[in-house]
Amino acid sequence: MKNLFDTTYFRCSVVEDAATVEACGALKNVVAVGAGIGDGHKMGDNTKAAIVRLGMLEIIEFIDFFFKESNLRTYFESCGLADLVTTCHGGRNRKLGEALVYSNKTLIELEEEILKGQSFQGPLVAKAVFEILKSKKMVEKFPIFVAVHLICQRKMKTSEFINSLMNHPEHKTH
């Protein structure tokens, strides 16, 4: 299959770790909403880099907990870090995060306005992840995932998102 897609201008990687590929593809959208919130509040490039870094750590921590067979190398394939960076800089979920800062509209209204009826994946994944984390009593370990969920549900102000970065458990381990 790889040989069908590899060209002089396009490279294809084969990754056997399907669960990690799928989970990265879903969880990146939650982090991208957070990146958009940062953009909406004009937090700057260093803060955006922190959102991506801490978001990647949450992705790895979540996947490693639920998929013990995950392979660290997979996170550094195009489906992992590269896709996360791209989505946090230009994806539709990033646009949603920014819109949440400027608008009081519902997610349905924002989907209609921004995506013309398509759906944002970030809020759906954030809700599912939140429910899983709550059931496992792990909410405090994933402040970005939780904050994005609460903001999408309009249960947290977008201006409070910075707290999920400043008080991230990653800062307490060093």
PDB file of C-alpha atoms in Angstrom:
ATOM      1  CA  MET A   1       0.000   0.000   0.000  1.00  0.00           C
ATOM      2  CA  LYS A   2       2.827   2.390   0.911  1.00  0.00           C
ATOM      3  CA  ASN A   3       4.297   1.994  -2.578  1.00  0.00           C
ATOM      4  CA  LEU A   4       1.039   3.185  -4.145  1.00  0.00           C
ATOM      5  CA  PHE A   5       1.219   6.538  -2.369  1.00  0.00           C
ATOM      6  CA  ASP A   6       4.937   7.306  -2.090  1.00  0.00           C
ATOM      7  CA  THR A   7       6.074   9.776  -4.744  1.00  0.00           C
ATOM      8  CA  THR A   8       8.873  12.296  -5.111  1.00  0.00           C
ATOM      9  CA  TYR A   9       6.636  14.903  -3.429  1.00  0.00           C
ATOM     10  CA  PHE A  10       4.614  12.795  -0.954  1.00  0.00           C
ATOM     11  CA  ARG A  11       5.807  10.333   1.686  1.00  0.00           C
ATOM     12  CA  CYS A  12       3.612   7.762   3.358  1.00  0.00           C
ATOM     13  CA  SER A  13       4.429   6.024   6.647  1.00  0.00           C
ATOM     14  CA  VAL A  14       2.986   2.713   7.733  1.00  0.00           C
ATOM     15  CA  VAL A  15       2.103   2.633  11.420  1.00  0.00           C
ATOM     16  CA  GLU A  16       0.978  -0.628  13.012  1.00  0.00           C
ATOM     17  CA  ASP A  17      -0.244   1.057  16.223  1.00  0.00           C
ATOM     18  CA  ALA A  18      -3.818   1.658  15.021  1.00  0.00           C
ATOM     19  CA  ALA A  19      -5.307   2.464  18.446  1.00  0.00           C
ATOM     20  CA  THR A  20      -2.815   5.281  19.046  1.00  0.00           C
ATOM     21  CA  VAL A  21      -3.303   6.653  15.531  1.00  0.00           C
ATOM     22  CA  GLU A  22      -7.097   6.743  16.015  1.00  0.00           C
ATOM     23  CA  ALA A  23      -6.915   8.236  19.507  1.00  0.00           C
ATOM     24  CA  CYS A  24      -4.445  10.939  18.413  1.00  0.00           C
ATOM     25  CA  GLY A  25      -6.779  11.796  15.540  1.00  0.00           C
ATOM     26  CA  ALA A  26      -9.633  12.393  17.975  1.00  0.00           C
ATOM     27  CA  LEU A  27      -7.828  14.005  20.921  1.00  0.00           C
ATOM     28  CA  LYS A  28      -5.944  16.561  18.796  1.00  0.00           C
ATOM     29  CA  ASN A  29      -9.291  18.284  18.211  1.00  0.00           C
ATOM     30  CA  VAL A  30      -9.755  18.957  21.928  1.00  0.00           C
ATOM     31  CA  VAL A  31      -6.313  20.557  22.160  1.00  0.00           C
ATOM     32  CA  ALA A  32      -7.021  22.581  19.002  1.00  0.00           C
ATOM     33  CA  VAL A  33     -10.083  24.148  20.647  1.00  0.00           C
ATOM     34  CA  GLY A  34      -7.768  25.185  23.489  1.00  0.00           C
ATOM     35  CA  ALA A  35      -5.280  26.641  20.994  1.00  0.00           C
ATOM     36  CA  GLY A  36      -8.099  28.673  19.461  1.00  0.00           C
ATOM     37  CA  ILE A  37      -9.114  29.966  22.879  1.00  0.00           C
ATOM     38  CA  GLY A  38      -5.520  31.082  23.364  1.00  0.00           C
ATOM     39  CA  ASP A  39      -5.584  32.785  19.955  1.00  0.00           C
ATOM     40  CA  GLY A  40      -8.879  34.475  20.763  1.00  0.00           C
ATOM     41  CA  HIS A  41      -7.383  35.932  23.931  1.00  0.00           C
ATOM     42  CA  LYS A  42      -4.226  36.962  22.030  1.00  0.00           C
ATOM     43  CA  MET A  43      -2.037  34.940  24.383  1.00  0.00           C
ATOM     44  CA  GLY A  44       0.828  34.810  21.877  1.00  0.00           C
ATOM     45  CA  ASP A  45       3.091  32.224  20.290  1.00  0.00           C
ATOM     46  CA  ASN A  46       4.820  31.060  23.478  1.00  0.00           C
ATOM     47  CA  THR A  47       1.489  30.324  25.138  1.00  0.00           C
ATOM     48  CA  LYS A  48       0.273  28.538  22.022  1.00  0.00           C
ATOM     49  CA  ALA A  49       3.427  26.415  22.119  1.00  0.00           C
ATOM     50  CA  ALA A  50       2.660  25.632  25.773  1.00  0.00           C
ATOM     51  CA  ILE A  51      -0.892  24.612  24.844  1.00  0.00           C
ATOM     52  CA  VAL A  52       0.442  22.286  22.146  1.00  0.00           C
ATOM     53  CA  ARG A  53       3.153  20.865  24.446  1.00  0.00           C
ATOM     54  CA  LEU A  54       0.889  20.306  27.444  1.00  0.00           C
ATOM     55  CA  GLY A  55      -1.887  19.090  25.166  1.00  0.00           C
ATOM     56  CA  MET A  56       0.471  16.534  23.644  1.00  0.00           C
ATOM     57  CA  LEU A  57       1.417  15.372  27.134  1.00  0.00           C
ATOM     58  CA  GLU A  58      -2.268  14.915  27.985  1.00  0.00           C
ATOM     59  CA  ILE A  59      -2.804  12.990  24.756  1.00  0.00           C
ATOM     60  CA  ILE A  60       0.117  10.679  25.546  1.00  0.00           C
ATOM     61  CA  GLU A  61      -0.949  10.231  29.180  1.00  0.00           C
ATOM     62  CA  PHE A  62      -4.554   9.457  28.205  1.00  0.00           C
ATOM     63  CA  ILE A  63      -3.640   6.988  25.467  1.00  0.00           C
ATOM     64  CA  ASP A  64      -0.940   5.292  27.546  1.00  0.00           C
ATOM     65  CA  PHE A  65      -3.422   4.775  30.390  1.00  0.00           C
ATOM     66  CA  PHE A  66      -6.180   3.287  28.252  1.00  0.00           C
ATOM     67  CA  PHE A  67      -4.081   1.587  25.546  1.00  0.00           C
ATOM     68  CA  LYS A  68      -1.149  -0.046  27.326  1.00  0.00           C
ATOM     69  CA  GLU A  69       0.265  -1.354  24.042  1.00  0.00           C
ATOM     70  CA  SER A  70       0.722   2.149  22.579  1.00  0.00           C
ATOM     71  CA  ASN A  71       4.119   2.878  21.073  1.00  0.00           C
ATOM     72  CA  LEU A  72       5.872   6.155  21.943  1.00  0.00           C
ATOM     73  CA  ARG A  73       7.233   6.390  18.395  1.00  0.00           C
ATOM     74  CA  THR A  74       3.688   6.683  16.996  1.00  0.00           C
ATOM     75  CA  TYR A  75       3.250  10.087  18.666  1.00  0.00           C
ATOM     76  CA  PHE A  76       6.091  11.432  16.530  1.00  0.00           C
ATOM     77  CA  GLU A  77       4.646  10.192  13.247  1.00  0.00           C
ATOM     78  CA  SER A  78       2.583  12.487  11.022  1.00  0.00           C
ATOM     79  CA  CYS A  79      -0.580  11.226  12.729  1.00  0.00           C
ATOM     80  CA  GLY A  80       0.641  12.470  16.117  1.00  0.00           C
ATOM     81  CA  LEU A  81       2.605  15.621  16.812  1.00  0.00           C
ATOM     82  CA  ALA A  82       2.582  16.872  13.209  1.00  0.00           C
ATOM     83  CA  ASP A  83      -1.213  16.578  12.944  1.00  0.00           C
ATOM     84  CA  LEU A  84      -1.641  18.220  16.358  1.00  0.00           C
ATOM     85  CA  VAL A  85       0.514  21.216  15.371  1.00  0.00           C
ATOM     86  CA  THR A  86      -1.292  21.617  12.048  1.00  0.00           C
ATOM     87  CA  THR A  87      -4.740  21.395  13.640  1.00  0.00           C
ATOM     88  CA  CYS A  88      -3.806  23.860  16.400  1.00  0.00           C
ATOM     89  CA  HIS A  89      -2.719  26.404  13.811  1.00  0.00           C
ATOM     90  CA  GLY A  90      -5.434  26.179  11.203  1.00  0.00           C
ATOM     91  CA  GLY A  91      -8.108  23.594  11.811  1.00  0.00           C
ATOM     92  CA  ARG A  92     -11.817  24.128  12.258  1.00  0.00           C
ATOM     93  CA  ASN A  93     -11.638  23.236  15.953  1.00  0.00           C
ATOM     94  CA  ARG A  94      -9.076  26.003  16.456  1.00  0.00           C
ATOM     95  CA  LYS A  95     -11.552  28.360  14.767  1.00  0.00           C
ATOM     96  CA  LEU A  96     -14.219  27.202  17.198  1.00  0.00           C
ATOM     97  CA  GLY A  97     -11.999  27.977  20.186  1.00  0.00           C
ATOM     98  CA  GLU A  98     -11.434  31.481  18.889  1.00  0.00           C
ATOM     99  CA  ALA A  99     -15.164  31.944  18.215  1.00  0.00           C
ATOM    100  CA  LEU A 100     -15.989  30.862  21.774  1.00  0.00           C
ATOM    101  CA  VAL A 101     -13.966  33.838  23.020  1.00  0.00           C
ATOM    102  CA  TYR A 102     -15.790  36.389  20.875  1.00  0.00           C
ATOM    103  CA  SER A 103     -19.302  34.970  20.815  1.00  0.00           C
ATOM    104  CA  ASN A 104     -22.015  33.842  23.192  1.00  0.00           C
ATOM    105  CA  LYS A 105     -23.573  31.669  20.492  1.00  0.00           C
ATOM    106  CA  THR A 106     -24.265  27.991  21.063  1.00  0.00           C
ATOM    107  CA  LEU A 107     -22.124  25.294  19.485  1.00  0.00           C
ATOM    108  CA  ILE A 108     -24.949  24.544  17.055  1.00  0.00           C
ATOM    109  CA  GLU A 109     -25.101  28.195  15.979  1.00  0.00           C
ATOM    110  CA  LEU A 110     -21.313  28.332  15.605  1.00  0.00           C
ATOM    111  CA  GLU A 111     -21.283  25.117  13.572  1.00  0.00           C
ATOM    112  CA  GLU A 112     -23.869  26.571  11.218  1.00  0.00           C
ATOM    113  CA  GLU A 113     -22.022  29.876  10.945  1.00  0.00           C
ATOM    114  CA  ILE A 114     -18.463  28.563  10.632  1.00  0.00           C
ATOM    115  CA  LEU A 115     -18.911  25.106   9.122  1.00  0.00           C
ATOM    116  CA  LYS A 116     -22.229  25.528   7.336  1.00  0.00           C
ATOM    117  CA  GLY A 117     -23.750  22.603   9.208  1.00  0.00           C
ATOM    118  CA  GLN A 118     -20.780  20.240   9.551  1.00  0.00           C
ATOM    119  CA  SER A 119     -19.838  19.383  13.112  1.00  0.00           C
ATOM    120  CA  PHE A 120     -16.877  20.279  15.267  1.00  0.00           C
ATOM    121  CA  GLN A 121     -15.210  17.157  16.635  1.00  0.00           C
ATOM    122  CA  GLY A 122     -13.470  18.848  19.576  1.00  0.00           C
ATOM    123  CA  PRO A 123     -16.536  19.394  21.792  1.00  0.00           C
ATOM    124  CA  LEU A 124     -17.862  15.875  21.139  1.00  0.00           C
ATOM    125  CA  VAL A 125     -14.539  14.254  21.970  1.00  0.00           C
ATOM    126  CA  ALA A 126     -14.025  16.553  24.981  1.00  0.00           C
ATOM    127  CA  LYS A 127     -17.396  15.515  26.402  1.00  0.00           C
ATOM    128  CA  ALA A 128     -16.687  11.801  25.931  1.00  0.00           C
ATOM    129  CA  VAL A 129     -13.200  12.159  27.425  1.00  0.00           C
ATOM    130  CA  PHE A 130     -14.568  14.145  30.379  1.00  0.00           C
ATOM    131  CA  GLU A 131     -17.103  11.405  31.156  1.00  0.00           C
ATOM    132  CA  ILE A 132     -14.366   8.762  31.015  1.00  0.00           C
ATOM    133  CA  LEU A 133     -12.038  10.809  33.222  1.00  0.00           C
ATOM    134  CA  LYS A 134     -14.826  11.482  35.706  1.00  0.00           C
ATOM    135  CA  SER A 135     -15.690   7.786  35.946  1.00  0.00           C
ATOM    136  CA  LYS A 136     -12.011   6.952  36.585  1.00  0.00           C
ATOM    137  CA  LYS A 137     -11.572   9.852  39.058  1.00  0.00           C
ATOM    138  CA  MET A 138      -8.792  11.292  36.862  1.00  0.00           C
ATOM    139  CA  VAL A 139     -10.227  14.736  36.058  1.00  0.00           C
ATOM    140  CA  GLU A 140      -7.445  16.629  37.848  1.00  0.00           C
ATOM    141  CA  LYS A 141      -4.749  14.974  35.701  1.00  0.00           C
ATOM    142  CA  PHE A 142      -6.112  16.420  32.434  1.00  0.00           C
ATOM    143  CA  PRO A 143      -6.834  20.131  32.956  1.00  0.00           C
ATOM    144  CA  ILE A 144      -6.755  21.078  29.264  1.00  0.00           C
ATOM    145  CA  PHE A 145      -9.205  18.353  28.247  1.00  0.00           C
ATOM    146  CA  VAL A 146     -11.477  19.264  31.173  1.00  0.00           C
ATOM    147  CA  ALA A 147     -11.307  23.035  30.612  1.00  0.00           C
ATOM    148  CA  VAL A 148     -12.132  22.658  26.916  1.00  0.00           C
ATOM    149  CA  HIS A 149     -15.143  20.511  27.796  1.00  0.00           C
ATOM    150  CA  LEU A 150     -16.391  22.977  30.413  1.00  0.00           C
ATOM    151  CA  ILE A 151     -15.871  25.953  28.093  1.00  0.00           C
ATOM    152  CA  CYS A 152     -17.721  24.228  25.252  1.00  0.00           C
ATOM    153  CA  GLN A 153     -20.578  23.564  27.674  1.00  0.00           C
ATOM    154  CA  ARG A 154     -20.401  27.235  28.739  1.00  0.00           C
ATOM    155  CA  LYS A 155     -19.697  26.156  32.323  1.00  0.00           C
ATOM    156  CA  MET A 156     -16.323  27.929  32.380  1.00  0.00           C
ATOM    157  CA  LYS A 157     -15.284  31.304  31.003  1.00  0.00           C
ATOM    158  CA  THR A 158     -12.731  31.263  28.207  1.00  0.00           C
ATOM    159  CA  SER A 159     -10.614  33.707  30.230  1.00  0.00           C
ATOM    160  CA  GLU A 160     -10.140  30.959  32.840  1.00  0.00           C
ATOM    161  CA  PHE A 161      -8.502  28.615  30.314  1.00  0.00           C
ATOM    162  CA  ILE A 162      -5.060  30.016  31.171  1.00  0.00           C
ATOM    163  CA  ASN A 163      -5.422  28.434  34.626  1.00  0.00           C
ATOM    164  CA  SER A 164      -5.378  24.976  33.039  1.00  0.00           C
ATOM    165  CA  LEU A 165      -1.906  25.820  31.747  1.00  0.00           C
ATOM    166  CA  MET A 166      -0.540  27.662  34.772  1.00  0.00           C
ATOM    167  CA  ASN A 167      -1.687  24.998  37.244  1.00  0.00           C
ATOM    168  CA  HIS A 168      -1.019  21.994  35.020  1.00  0.00           C
ATOM    169  CA  PRO A 169       0.152  18.903  36.944  1.00  0.00           C
ATOM    170  CA  GLU A 170       3.166  18.734  34.615  1.00  0.00           C
ATOM    171  CA  HIS A 171       4.561  21.796  36.426  1.00  0.00           C
ATOM    172  CA  LYS A 172       4.241  20.075  39.803  1.00  0.00           C
ATOM    173  CA  THR A 173       6.327  17.046  38.865  1.00  0.00           C
ATOM    174  CA  HIS A 174       9.543  18.992  38.357  1.00  0.00           C
TER     175      HIS A 174
END
